[in-house]
RNA sequence: GCCUCGGUAGCUCAGUCGGUAGAGCAAGGGACUGAAAAUCCCUGUGUCGGUGGUUCGAUUCCACUCUGAGGCA
């Protein structure tokens, strides 16, 4: 009987120390890092995404970083395919893949048996509905109630982004989205899994976020954004809707002061970290490690121990 | 020194013709299947500045007091 391949996973809120611990464990366990970060996939978005530098990577191979053009939109489904291929590559080299990142949906797309429908995107269809919704708010949800009652019940009528996607799937396939997607909470993982969650007291996390934002600024975040815009990147591109980018763009457009932009980045990052915690807490497979409870080497010891036992 | 207007949720304020109070923002919690760093939902007990007085009952009225802003000397 074929045994599933092992996959070590490190999740947690932004600025929580995932990168450093992932590299440390890769060194100890003979691993390679698979990033699970929806912004670090884009080339050129380096500072704002806190992409690990060459020095921080310490010679450990990192996958799923710089693999998409920021002018194009990169989706979960793209991520799933390519990340799984990357993991297979790591296995074929006899190494341990370490999936590390804070984008919950991306992590789930890899570690759960999450099957995406074949339906891609239909931009014309989307534009049409955006227009209709503006003219008659609530019409998209009303249409979904007719097309896919089950999905409509799962969604809130105001969650236009999801309502629209469900409509799009029905439009492209002629079948309700709710019939095409399994319940990923109940699905079995394709891998032998060990999921470590990094956590710390909220107060400490927020202090670290503040530090990180200051660091990004002194590393030249404003110049990075200016450079991307100068290179012709559309400020409305999905890649630039990320934290830190949209606020700086608003500053460069003269819509707010730099101080306001920075304060907004801090606040939005705190909120984002909160949402990340909500996501990872929900997954019962996550085993939590409090970073503030011990020294860095001791933390690495504990997680190394956990991975070794859980992945046996 | 005198006069006026304030002191109510972490912040800015509303309100109670006397029956112990509510908005916005902040914050917290939750959801999450092709934009996910996105999108969306839910959540308001606080010595009503302090001490006395009147009253069945005071955050509300009265007195004193502390404190902030402005004005007059």
Coordinates of C-alpha atoms (C1' of nucleotides) in Angstrom, one line a residue:
Chain A
X1 CA 0.0 0.0 0.0
X2 CA 1.2 3.4 -0.9
X3 CA 2.0 5.6 2.0
X4 CA 1.2 9.3 1.7
X5 CA 4.1 11.7 1.4
X6 CA 5.0 13.8 4.4
X7 CA 4.3 17.6 4.5
X8 CA 5.3 19.8 7.3
X9 CA 3.3 23.0 7.7
X10 CA 3.9 26.2 9.5
X11 CA 1.1 28.7 9.8
X12 CA 0.3 31.8 11.8
X13 CA -0.3 35.5 11.7
X14 CA 1.9 37.9 9.8
X15 CA 5.0 39.1 11.6
X16 CA 4.8 36.0 13.7
X17 CA 8.2 34.6 12.8
X18 CA 7.2 31.9 10.3
X19 CA 10.0 32.6 7.8
X20 CA 12.9 32.3 10.3
X21 CA 11.5 29.1 11.9
X22 CA 10.8 27.5 8.5
X23 CA 14.4 28.1 7.4
X24 CA 15.8 26.8 10.7
X25 CA 13.7 23.6 10.4
X26 CA 14.6 23.1 6.8
X27 CA 18.3 23.2 7.8
X28 CA 17.7 20.7 10.6
X29 CA 15.4 18.3 8.7
X30 CA 16.8 18.5 5.2
X31 CA 13.9 20.5 3.9
X32 CA 12.8 23.0 1.3
X33 CA 10.4 25.8 1.9
X34 CA 7.1 26.2 0.0
X35 CA 5.8 29.6 0.5
X36 CA 2.0 30.0 1.1
X37 CA 1.7 33.7 0.6
X38 CA -0.6 35.3 -1.9
X39 CA 1.5 38.4 -2.4
X40 CA 5.0 37.0 -2.4
X41 CA 4.1 35.0 -5.5
X42 CA 4.4 38.2 -7.5
X43 CA 7.7 39.4 -8.9
X44 CA 8.7 42.9 -7.8
X45 CA 6.5 43.0 -4.7
X46 CA 9.3 42.4 -2.3
X47 CA 9.4 44.9 0.5
X48 CA 5.6 45.1 1.1
X49 CA 5.2 41.3 1.0
X50 CA 8.1 40.9 3.5
X51 CA 9.5 38.4 1.0
X52 CA 12.5 36.5 2.5
X53 CA 15.8 38.0 1.3
X54 CA 18.6 35.9 0.0
X55 CA 20.3 36.2 3.4
X56 CA 17.2 35.1 5.3
X57 CA 16.8 32.1 3.1
X58 CA 20.3 30.9 4.1
X59 CA 20.7 28.8 1.0
X60 CA 17.5 26.9 1.5
X61 CA 15.4 26.6 -1.7
X62 CA 12.2 28.5 -1.6
X63 CA 9.3 27.7 -3.9
X64 CA 6.2 29.6 -4.9
X65 CA 7.9 33.0 -4.6
X66 CA 8.3 35.2 -7.7
X67 CA 6.3 32.9 -9.8
X68 CA 3.7 35.3 -11.2
X69 CA 3.6 38.6 -13.1
X70 CA 2.0 41.3 -11.0
X71 CA 0.1 42.6 -14.0
X72 CA -1.7 39.2 -14.2
X73 CA -4.0 37.9 -11.6
X74 CA -2.9 34.8 -9.9
X75 CA -5.6 32.6 -8.3
X76 CA -5.9 30.0 -5.6
X77 CA -6.4 27.4 -8.2
X78 CA -3.1 28.4 -9.9
X79 CA -1.4 28.2 -6.6
X80 CA -2.8 24.8 -5.7
X81 CA -1.5 23.2 -9.0
X82 CA 1.9 24.7 -8.9
X83 CA 2.5 24.3 -5.2
X84 CA 1.6 20.7 -5.4
X85 CA 4.0 20.2 -8.3
X86 CA 6.7 21.9 -6.3
X87 CA 6.0 19.7 -3.3
X88 CA 6.3 16.6 -5.6
X89 CA 9.7 18.0 -6.8
X90 CA 10.9 18.3 -3.2
X91 CA 9.9 14.7 -2.5
X92 CA 11.6 13.4 -5.6
X93 CA 14.8 15.0 -4.3
X94 CA 14.3 13.1 -1.1
X95 CA 13.7 16.3 0.9
X96 CA 11.0 17.3 3.3
X97 CA 8.7 20.0 2.0
X98 CA 7.9 22.7 4.6
X99 CA 4.8 24.7 3.6
X100 CA 5.0 28.0 5.4
X101 CA 2.7 31.0 5.1
X102 CA -0.2 33.1 6.2
X103 CA -2.7 32.8 3.4
X104 CA -5.2 30.4 4.9
X105 CA -7.0 29.6 1.7
X106 CA -3.7 28.8 -0.1
X107 CA -2.6 26.6 2.7
X108 CA -6.0 24.8 2.7
X109 CA -5.9 24.4 -1.1
X110 CA -2.7 22.4 -0.7
X111 CA -3.2 20.4 2.5
X112 CA -6.9 19.6 2.1
X113 CA -8.4 17.6 -0.7
X114 CA -9.8 20.8 -2.1
X115 CA -11.1 20.3 -5.6
X116 CA -11.7 23.4 -7.7
X117 CA -14.3 23.4 -10.4
X118 CA -13.1 23.6 -14.0
X119 CA -14.8 26.9 -14.4
X120 CA -12.4 29.7 -14.8
X121 CA -13.1 33.4 -14.9
X122 CA -15.3 35.3 -17.3
X123 CA -14.4 39.0 -17.1
X124 CA -17.2 40.1 -19.4
X125 CA -19.8 38.3 -17.3
X126 CA -18.3 39.9 -14.1
X127 CA -18.4 43.4 -15.5
X128 CA -22.0 42.9 -16.6
X129 CA -23.0 41.9 -13.1
X130 CA -21.1 44.7 -11.4
X131 CA -23.1 47.0 -13.5
X132 CA -26.4 45.4 -12.8
X133 CA -25.6 45.3 -9.1
X134 CA -24.9 49.0 -9.1
X135 CA -28.2 49.7 -10.8
X136 CA -30.2 47.4 -8.6
X137 CA -28.4 46.4 -5.4
X138 CA -29.2 42.8 -4.4
X139 CA -30.0 41.6 -7.9
X140 CA -26.9 39.3 -7.9
X141 CA -28.0 37.6 -4.7
X142 CA -31.6 37.3 -6.0
X143 CA -30.3 35.6 -9.2
X144 CA -28.1 33.2 -7.1
X145 CA -31.1 32.2 -5.1
X146 CA -32.7 31.0 -8.3
X147 CA -29.6 29.4 -9.8
X148 CA -28.0 27.8 -6.7
X149 CA -30.2 27.9 -3.6
X150 CA -27.8 25.9 -1.5
X151 CA -24.8 28.2 -2.2
X152 CA -27.0 31.3 -1.7
X153 CA -27.9 30.0 1.8
X154 CA -24.2 29.6 2.6
X155 CA -23.4 33.2 1.6
X156 CA -24.5 36.5 3.0
X157 CA -26.4 38.6 0.5
X158 CA -23.9 41.4 0.9
X159 CA -20.9 39.3 0.1
X160 CA -20.9 40.3 -3.5
X161 CA -17.5 38.9 -4.3
X162 CA -18.6 35.3 -3.4
X163 CA -22.1 35.7 -4.8
X164 CA -20.7 36.8 -8.1
X165 CA -18.3 33.8 -8.2
X166 CA -21.1 31.4 -7.6
X167 CA -23.1 33.0 -10.4
X168 CA -20.1 32.8 -12.7
X169 CA -19.6 29.1 -12.0
X170 CA -23.3 28.4 -12.8
X171 CA -23.0 30.5 -15.9
X172 CA -19.9 28.7 -17.2
X173 CA -20.8 25.2 -16.3
X174 CA -24.6 25.2 -16.2
X175 CA -24.4 23.5 -12.8
X176 CA -24.6 24.9 -9.3
X177 CA -21.3 25.5 -7.6
X178 CA -22.6 23.8 -4.5
X179 CA -22.7 20.5 -6.4
X180 CA -19.2 20.8 -7.5
X181 CA -17.4 21.6 -4.3
X182 CA -16.9 19.1 -1.5
X183 CA -16.7 20.1 2.1
X184 CA -13.1 20.8 2.7
X185 CA -13.6 20.7 6.5
X186 CA -14.3 17.0 6.2
X187 CA -12.0 16.1 3.4
X188 CA -8.9 14.0 3.9
X189 CA -5.5 15.4 3.2
X190 CA -3.5 14.0 0.3
X191 CA -0.4 14.2 2.5
X192 CA 0.9 12.9 5.8
X193 CA 0.5 16.2 7.7
X194 CA 1.9 18.0 10.6
X195 CA 0.5 21.6 11.1
X196 CA 2.3 23.9 13.5
X197 CA 0.7 27.2 14.3
X198 CA 2.8 30.0 15.7
X199 CA 1.1 32.3 18.1
X200 CA 1.9 34.9 20.8
X201 CA 0.1 37.3 23.0
X202 CA -1.9 39.8 21.0
X203 CA 0.0 42.8 22.5
X204 CA 3.4 41.4 21.5
X205 CA 2.1 40.5 18.0
X206 CA 0.9 44.1 17.5
X207 CA 4.2 45.5 18.7
X208 CA 6.0 43.3 16.1
X209 CA 3.6 44.4 13.4
X210 CA 4.4 48.0 14.2
X211 CA 8.1 47.2 14.0
X212 CA 7.7 45.4 10.7
X213 CA 5.8 48.3 9.1
X214 CA 8.5 50.7 10.2
X215 CA 11.1 48.4 8.7
X216 CA 9.3 48.2 5.4
X217 CA 9.2 52.0 5.2
X218 CA 12.9 52.3 6.0
X219 CA 13.6 49.6 3.5
X220 CA 12.0 51.8 0.8
X221 CA 8.4 50.6 0.4
X222 CA 7.4 53.9 -1.1
X223 CA 10.1 53.7 -3.7
X224 CA 9.1 50.1 -4.5
X225 CA 5.5 51.1 -5.1
X226 CA 6.5 54.2 -7.1
X227 CA 8.8 51.9 -9.2
X228 CA 6.0 49.5 -9.9
X229 CA 3.7 52.3 -11.1
X230 CA 6.4 53.9 -13.2
X231 CA 6.9 50.5 -14.9
X232 CA 3.3 50.8 -16.0
X233 CA 1.6 48.5 -13.6
X234 CA -2.1 49.4 -13.2
X235 CA -2.8 50.6 -9.7
X236 CA -6.0 48.6 -9.7
X237 CA -4.2 45.3 -10.5
X238 CA -5.2 42.6 -8.0
X239 CA -1.6 42.3 -6.9
X240 CA -1.6 45.9 -5.8
X241 CA -4.6 45.5 -3.6
X242 CA -2.4 43.9 -1.0
X243 CA -1.7 45.4 2.4
X244 CA 0.8 48.2 2.3
X245 CA 0.5 48.6 -1.5
X246 CA -3.0 50.0 -1.7
X247 CA -2.3 52.5 1.1
X248 CA 0.9 53.8 -0.4
X249 CA -0.8 54.1 -3.8
X250 CA -3.4 56.3 -2.2
X251 CA -0.7 58.4 -0.7
X252 CA 1.2 58.7 -4.1
X253 CA -2.1 59.7 -5.7
X254 CA -2.4 62.5 -3.2
X255 CA -5.5 61.1 -1.5
X256 CA -3.8 60.9 1.9
X257 CA -0.7 61.9 3.7
X258 CA 2.2 59.5 4.3
X259 CA 1.4 59.5 8.0
X260 CA -2.2 58.6 7.3
X261 CA -1.1 55.9 4.9
X262 CA 1.3 54.4 7.4
X263 CA -1.2 54.4 10.2
X264 CA -3.7 52.7 8.0
X265 CA -1.2 50.0 7.1
X266 CA -0.6 49.4 10.7
X267 CA -4.3 49.1 11.5
X268 CA -5.1 47.0 8.5
X269 CA -2.3 44.7 9.2
X270 CA -3.5 44.2 12.8
X271 CA -7.0 43.3 11.4
X272 CA -5.5 41.0 8.9
X273 CA -3.5 39.2 11.6
X274 CA -6.7 38.8 13.5
X275 CA -8.4 37.2 10.5
X276 CA -5.5 34.9 10.0
X277 CA -5.8 33.7 13.6
X278 CA -9.5 33.1 13.1
X279 CA -8.8 31.0 10.0
X280 CA -6.1 28.8 11.5
X281 CA -7.9 28.4 14.8
X282 CA -10.8 26.9 13.0
X283 CA -8.6 24.1 11.6
X284 CA -8.5 21.4 14.3
X285 CA -5.3 20.0 12.8
X286 CA -3.3 23.1 13.9
X287 CA -1.0 22.4 16.9
X288 CA -0.2 25.7 18.5
X289 CA 3.2 26.9 19.7
X290 CA 3.5 30.1 21.7
X291 CA 6.6 31.9 20.4
X292 CA 6.8 34.1 23.5
X293 CA 7.2 31.1 25.9
X294 CA 10.7 30.1 25.0
X295 CA 13.9 31.0 23.2
X296 CA 14.2 30.6 19.4
X297 CA 16.4 27.5 19.5
X298 CA 14.1 25.9 22.1
X299 CA 11.1 26.7 19.9
X300 CA 12.8 25.1 16.9
X301 CA 13.6 22.1 19.1
X302 CA 9.9 21.7 20.0
X303 CA 8.6 22.1 16.5
X304 CA 11.3 19.8 15.1
X305 CA 10.3 17.2 17.7
X306 CA 6.6 17.7 16.8
X307 CA 7.3 17.3 13.1
X308 CA 9.4 14.2 13.6
X309 CA 6.8 12.4 15.6
X310 CA 3.8 13.5 13.7
X311 CA 5.3 12.7 10.3
X312 CA 6.6 9.3 11.1
Chain B
rG1 C1' -10.7 86.9 41.3
rC2 C1' -15.5 86.9 38.5
rC3 C1' -18.5 84.9 34.3
rU4 C1' -19.7 81.2 30.5
rC5 C1' -19.4 76.4 28.5
rG6 C1' -17.5 71.4 29.1
rG7 C1' -16.1 66.6 32.1
rU8 C1' -20.8 60.1 29.9
rA9 C1' -17.5 53.5 26.4
rG10 C1' -10.3 53.2 24.5
rC11 C1' -11.4 58.2 21.3
rU12 C1' -15.1 62.0 19.4
rC13 C1' -19.8 63.0 21.2
rA14 C1' -25.4 62.3 21.8
rG15 C1' -29.0 61.6 25.6
rU16 C1' -32.0 60.9 30.0
rC17 C1' -38.9 66.9 30.9
rG18 C1' -35.6 62.4 37.6
rG19 C1' -36.9 55.5 36.8
rU20 C1' -28.8 53.6 36.5
rA21 C1' -27.6 55.3 29.0
rG22 C1' -26.4 55.0 22.9
rA23 C1' -24.1 56.5 18.0
rG24 C1' -19.7 56.8 14.9
rC25 C1' -14.7 55.3 15.1
rA26 C1' -11.3 52.1 17.6
rA27 C1' -11.3 47.1 19.5
rG28 C1' -13.0 41.9 19.9
rG29 C1' -15.4 37.4 17.8
rG30 C1' -16.9 34.7 13.4
rA31 C1' -17.4 33.1 8.1
rC32 C1' -14.3 31.8 4.0
rU33 C1' -13.6 26.9 -2.8
rG34 C1' -10.6 30.9 -8.9
rA35 C1' -9.2 39.1 -6.3
rA36 C1' -8.2 35.7 -0.1
rA37 C1' -3.0 40.9 2.5
rA38 C1' -9.5 40.2 -0.8
rU39 C1' -14.7 40.0 0.6
rC40 C1' -18.5 39.7 4.2
rC41 C1' -21.3 39.0 9.0
rC42 C1' -22.0 39.7 14.4
rU43 C1' -20.8 42.2 19.2
rG44 C1' -21.7 48.4 23.2
rU45 C1' -21.9 47.8 31.8
rG46 C1' -19.5 52.3 31.3
rU47 C1' -17.5 54.3 39.5
rC48 C1' -22.4 59.1 33.4
rG49 C1' -15.4 63.7 37.4
rG50 C1' -15.8 63.6 43.2
rU51 C1' -18.5 64.4 47.9
rG52 C1' -22.9 65.7 50.1
rG53 C1' -28.3 67.3 49.8
rU54 C1' -33.5 67.0 48.0
rU55 C1' -36.3 62.5 46.5
rC56 C1' -39.4 56.2 47.1
rG57 C1' -35.5 56.7 43.4
rA58 C1' -30.1 61.2 41.0
rU59 C1' -25.9 60.3 35.6
rU60 C1' -30.2 63.9 35.2
rC61 C1' -32.3 68.9 40.1
rC62 C1' -29.4 71.8 44.1
rA63 C1' -24.8 72.9 47.0
rC64 C1' -19.8 72.4 47.4
rU65 C1' -15.4 70.5 45.2
rC66 C1' -11.6 68.8 41.5
rU67 C1' -10.4 69.5 36.4
rG68 C1' -10.3 71.4 31.0
rA69 C1' -11.4 75.4 27.4
rG70 C1' -12.8 80.3 26.5
rG71 C1' -14.2 85.4 28.1
rC72 C1' -13.9 89.7 31.5
rA73 C1' -10.9 92.1 34.9

